[in-house]
Amino acid sequence: MSISGCFLILFLLFHMSMNIVAIFSGEAYDAICAFLGANWYALAGTLVLAAGVLVHIIYAIWLTLQNRKARGNVRYAVTAQEEGVSWSSKNMLVLGFIVLGGLLIHLWNFWSKMQLVEIMGGHEVTLCNGDIVSPTDGSALIQYTFGQWYFVVIYLVWLAALWFHLTHGVWSMFQTTGWANALWYPRLKCIANIVATIIFLCFAAVVVVFFLRSFGCASGICI
Amino acid sequence: MATLDSKIPQGPLAEKWSNHKAHIKVVSPANKRKLDIIVIGTGLGGASAAASLGELGYNVKVFCIQDSPRRAHSIAAQGGINAAKNYQNDNDSIFRLFYDTIKGGDYRAREANVYRLAEVSNAIIDQCVAQGVPFAREYGGLLDNRSFGGAQVSRTFYARGQTGQQLLLGAYAALNRQISKGSVKSFPRHEVLDIVLVDGKARGVITRNIITGEIERFGAHAVVMATGGYGNVFFLSTNAMNSNGSVAWQAYKKGAFFANPCFTQIHPTCIPVHGDQQSKLTLMSESLRNDGRIWVPKNKADVEALRAKKKKPSDIPEEDRDYYLERRYPAFGNLVPRDVASRAAKERCDAGYGVNETGLAVFLDFKTAIARLGEDVIRQRYGNLFQMYEKITDVNPYHEPMMIYPAVHYTMGGIWVDYNLMTTIPGLYAIGEANFSDHGANRLGASALMQGLADGYFVLPYTIGDYLSHEIQSPKVDTTTKEFDEAEKSVRDRIAKLFSIKGKQTVDEIHKKLGHIMWENVGMARTAESLTKAQEEIRALRKEFWADVKVPGTNEEFNQELEKALRLADFLELGELMAYDGLNRNESCGGHFRTEYQTPEGEALRDDEHYAYAAVWEYTGPDTEPKLHKEELKFEAVQLAQRNYKD
Amino acid sequence: MNLKLKIWRQKNAKAKGGFEMYHVENVSPDTSFLEMLDILNNNLIHEGKEPIVFDHDCREGICGMCSLHINGHAHGPDTDITTCQLHMRKFKDGDTIVIEPWRSAAFPVIKDLAVDRSAYDKILQAGGFISVNTGGVPDANAIPISKKDADESMDAAACIGCGACAATCKNGSAMLFVAARVSSLAKLPQGRIEGARRAKAMVAKMDELGFGNCTNTGACEAECPKGISIAHIARLNREFLSAKFED
């Protein structure tokens, strides 16, 4: 879990820096999108990334099944929260499913309209409102998506779940690989919170900024 | 009829063990594989013996009543283990450890055994370190020592306040290694209920599976009892709840002699009794006396104020405190041996200076030590003990002194063994607290761990070979013989009888009565009158038990009441023998204090002319008096003298 | 104090268990929790009912025999103690106390509140030792060990094998127990020699016995009566991974 998790965190950091660009310059963002279109390296990267996600999910489910079996059939009638134990650490699978759900929506929102279209050889995408955009025009898609309030809500919930998931996941990664000790726990947990918060804020910033911009131009794409 | 032959080797004291080892027989590896040994108990003695015998190649079966061998009560020893390493350069030596132990035992132990104990003590520390026991260390990386009662040198090795635990985990690890190799087979939650003799030799045991109640038979060429002490005869003691004297008692009834049963150690530093609902007393390590000072108020007015909770102990100024151990024993101060410290506490409380509501408590104060060393050092040394005290009493010992009172802790008496640790039944061995051999009338602190491991690692594995070398022709023990039939039947009958009584009193209620009789009459101070009274009362209580005990449930299940009832039935006989022995010994020595025999200063007054012997009792039948054998104690290396801890 | 007790009763390993309600009266706040159960059992025997089976022995917090899950906490609602050191002053008059056995597939209930923890023995038999025979070892002071290492080793060695870690862990994982032993020996030069073999063998045995996987919740550390840190789990992970790399 820690290795695949580590890989996914690195991807998130990369994705995040790319998104930040969109706030400042749509064209620059679109250039990156074009760069990461249906090119062999981007495709390879996508496949590796998908594999990473799959490994992370399958392994998580497998471990959870094992753990449920190890826990036994009869459960405690009374359980209490242990002191100092974070809520997220005990709910990683639930958080993971929320993250996965968000991811699927996200893939439908963006990837299916961008890289997938390119792979299929398409050159234009028709949006639900009838607009037609190029699959490399990522900034237009962003504006379109976050112009709809319910996507904003869904994305913020998704990112919040990701925040909880990461606050445990990041320091836990070090623990599992043995790179932790009593001295470093407070530091690692602090680093985990910082990383999770940066990722949350940067992704959320894109969502919120584009949502606010959508009030500036009621419909369509205006950057 | 067995007779006493202590088999002490010839030659000078310091050479006896080497000479003996050189002359006893050994068993070849091929023959060891054919020999079976049963070890009962997995404390320091049992675990170390079973592991060492397994390493040698014998087939070992080891039994314990707990759910894991690691839980035997050796685990609760706190303070440390003695060894004559002289790492502190304070002029310690094998002889000095031997001498302190003999003197601490008030000259009622066998010289040759004690010397051997001191001799192998150093190898124990080496062994434990090699096993990974994390003893306390100095900053330079070498082992640290602390002082203990009855010694003027620092020779006690320790692992915080959990030395017994760490040593036992070492022995248990060695045992686990043999279990994984298959040379030792472990039977946890199995209680041995009888020893089986064939042709006068110990040849097996009858056990009860504690979970299923199944009665099983196991045969072997030799049986080792490592079953600990019988302090629970007092009901309230520092022993574990399940500690019992039953295997020793069954062995006694089968012909193993019982030596010095009245020698009981009352430990001076235990948490006082709080009420009649209590089932267990908690020890506070003797190591606390290194830095703690024991006192009661000088003035009765302060005592009253403390009892009424109008004053806190810290309110009483230095000049109004009576540090009675330092006053009475200037040379050893708070580090006098346990029996002396216990009696001194009793003396103060009897005089009306007891500091709690029951009047049965004195203070153990760390104020001076904290002022001298700082709270951090004290926390490092005794942190876990202080925490334990606070959890139990709700008093923070960093701010207010601990309250302590003596409690039953250890039994020096036990099954008589010769120099080879064999009982009067051939092939039956007794090691550790279960035997009588090394501590005389009083055991020094940190010596129980030493004895358990000495017997198990370095003595028994040698001496048992001498016996087994004569057994190499004996085939596997057949457990279908009439001897096993009879033993099993007697066990089943005993169990059936207990269930058939269906009386009105629970086992614990009768046990509490026994404890009360023992504590009042066979406790810290005994008289001819009290000991006679105890015998009568115990006999009456025994009748009451067999007429009125209530044991619920059946044998064929996990039945803790049945376990307790079986053990109590034996305590009800053992208690009487203790009183009988105490009455026979018309002197005071070590933990055996007969009020009639004391010096003008109130110290134990020995009678070496008439009682320099181990009183060894032979069972003669259920309603007849035991027969006394005397093992005369000859002292060659030490001069018998009145113990002096004053100067 | 008067208390209501909701206690798990189960005839034997195969029987189906359930809760039963009991009352105890006039319990002194200075009584220990197990003494309170002694009182209850004594009453039950007089009433002709079967007393409650629970494991206990030393009653001073070191043997690791006692094992109750009280009001949702292993060893009850106090920190750094075992059940036998828990005192009734931690409860209020009139409280209802729920008492359950350890719940973990690897610790099946034997009867009432007693469970089978022999799996822990088996894990230690797989490698929780240093392979030295009795005798023939060097002088105890031949290998200096830094105080820091000896202290850390002792921190881990304080484990009493009670099972609270696996019983508390939502995954039924025994990692803290295994880690305590591996880490304690790994901190000592004597123990390092077969460190790799030990870590692999013990982890393999733990998995084989059906314990769950560690997800670093830290619940074990919070409920451990000896306060053993999950830093030892990190050390076990380090030992285990480096042992795997060596293969």
Tab-separated table of C-alpha atoms in Angstrom, chain A residues 8-100:
chain	number	residue	atom	x	y	z
A	8	LEU	CA	-0.039	8.153	-6.285
A	9	ILE	CA	0.962	10.997	-4.006
A	10	LEU	CA	3.737	11.911	-6.403
A	11	PHE	CA	1.226	11.884	-9.247
A	12	LEU	CA	-1.127	14.068	-7.248
A	13	LEU	CA	1.622	16.581	-6.632
A	14	PHE	CA	2.390	16.669	-10.336
A	15	HIS	CA	-1.281	16.939	-11.320
A	16	MET	CA	-1.723	19.644	-8.734
A	17	SER	CA	1.084	21.811	-10.057
A	18	MET	CA	-0.368	21.424	-13.535
A	19	ASN	CA	-3.797	22.520	-12.340
A	20	ILE	CA	-2.402	25.541	-10.601
A	21	VAL	CA	-1.185	26.687	-14.001
A	22	ALA	CA	-4.799	26.735	-15.190
A	23	ILE	CA	-5.665	29.434	-12.704
A	24	PHE	CA	-3.035	31.732	-14.062
A	25	SER	CA	-3.003	30.874	-17.731
A	26	GLY	CA	-5.495	28.781	-19.641
A	27	GLU	CA	-3.206	28.656	-22.650
A	28	ALA	CA	-0.267	27.342	-20.730
A	29	TYR	CA	-2.538	24.737	-19.230
A	30	ASP	CA	-3.843	23.746	-22.634
A	31	ALA	CA	-0.286	23.466	-23.866
A	32	ILE	CA	0.418	20.979	-21.111
A	33	CYS	CA	-2.776	19.143	-22.016
A	34	ALA	CA	-1.671	18.933	-25.607
A	35	PHE	CA	1.720	17.711	-24.468
A	36	LEU	CA	0.027	15.001	-22.441
A	37	GLY	CA	-2.393	14.007	-25.168
A	38	ALA	CA	-2.309	10.814	-27.125
A	39	ASN	CA	1.468	10.669	-27.226
A	40	TRP	CA	3.266	7.433	-26.529
A	41	TYR	CA	4.890	8.708	-23.314
A	42	ALA	CA	1.664	10.105	-21.992
A	43	LEU	CA	-0.111	6.902	-22.820
A	44	ALA	CA	2.558	4.866	-21.110
A	45	GLY	CA	2.312	7.178	-18.119
A	46	THR	CA	-1.442	6.773	-18.082
A	47	LEU	CA	-1.163	3.023	-18.143
A	48	VAL	CA	1.364	2.992	-15.315
A	49	LEU	CA	-0.810	5.368	-13.358
A	50	ALA	CA	-3.876	3.227	-13.904
A	51	ALA	CA	-1.890	0.202	-12.810
A	52	GLY	CA	-0.810	2.066	-9.680
A	53	VAL	CA	-4.389	2.928	-8.848
A	54	LEU	CA	-5.509	-0.616	-9.482
A	55	VAL	CA	-2.764	-2.099	-7.344
A	56	HIS	CA	-3.620	0.333	-4.553
A	57	ILE	CA	-7.321	-0.529	-4.706
A	58	ILE	CA	-7.032	-4.270	-5.189
A	59	TYR	CA	-4.437	-4.562	-2.473
A	60	ALA	CA	-6.594	-2.470	-0.144
A	61	ILE	CA	-9.620	-4.649	-0.738
A	62	TRP	CA	-7.634	-7.833	-0.353
A	63	LEU	CA	-6.068	-6.641	2.901
A	64	THR	CA	-9.405	-5.488	4.204
A	65	LEU	CA	-10.958	-8.866	3.502
A	66	GLN	CA	-8.084	-10.546	5.311
A	67	ASN	CA	-8.395	-8.135	8.194
A	68	ARG	CA	-12.121	-8.659	8.516
A	69	LYS	CA	-11.535	-12.373	8.664
A	70	ALA	CA	-8.827	-11.881	11.280
A	71	ARG	CA	-11.195	-9.769	13.330
A	72	GLY	CA	-13.572	-12.710	13.667
A	73	ASN	CA	-17.282	-13.145	13.290
A	74	VAL	CA	-18.341	-11.848	16.676
A	75	ARG	CA	-17.810	-8.135	17.118
A	76	TYR	CA	-17.491	-6.137	20.299
A	77	ALA	CA	-20.809	-4.922	21.614
A	78	VAL	CA	-19.133	-1.781	22.866
A	79	THR	CA	-16.229	-0.058	21.210
A	80	ALA	CA	-14.626	3.198	22.168
A	81	GLN	CA	-12.310	5.558	20.394
A	82	GLU	CA	-8.795	4.956	21.607
A	83	GLU	CA	-6.925	7.995	22.746
A	84	GLY	CA	-4.721	9.536	20.088
A	85	VAL	CA	-6.020	7.352	17.272
A	86	SER	CA	-7.082	9.383	14.249
A	87	TRP	CA	-10.496	8.863	12.731
A	88	SER	CA	-9.123	8.641	9.225
A	89	SER	CA	-6.702	5.841	10.149
A	90	LYS	CA	-9.640	3.634	10.986
A	91	ASN	CA	-11.680	4.598	7.926
A	92	MET	CA	-9.174	4.445	5.124
A	93	LEU	CA	-11.237	2.069	3.031
A	94	VAL	CA	-14.377	4.202	3.241
A	95	LEU	CA	-12.348	7.279	2.442
A	96	GLY	CA	-10.685	5.356	-0.359
A	97	PHE	CA	-14.062	4.505	-1.896
A	98	ILE	CA	-15.154	8.133	-1.733
A	99	VAL	CA	-11.898	9.076	-3.416
A	100	LEU	CA	-12.465	6.375	-6.027
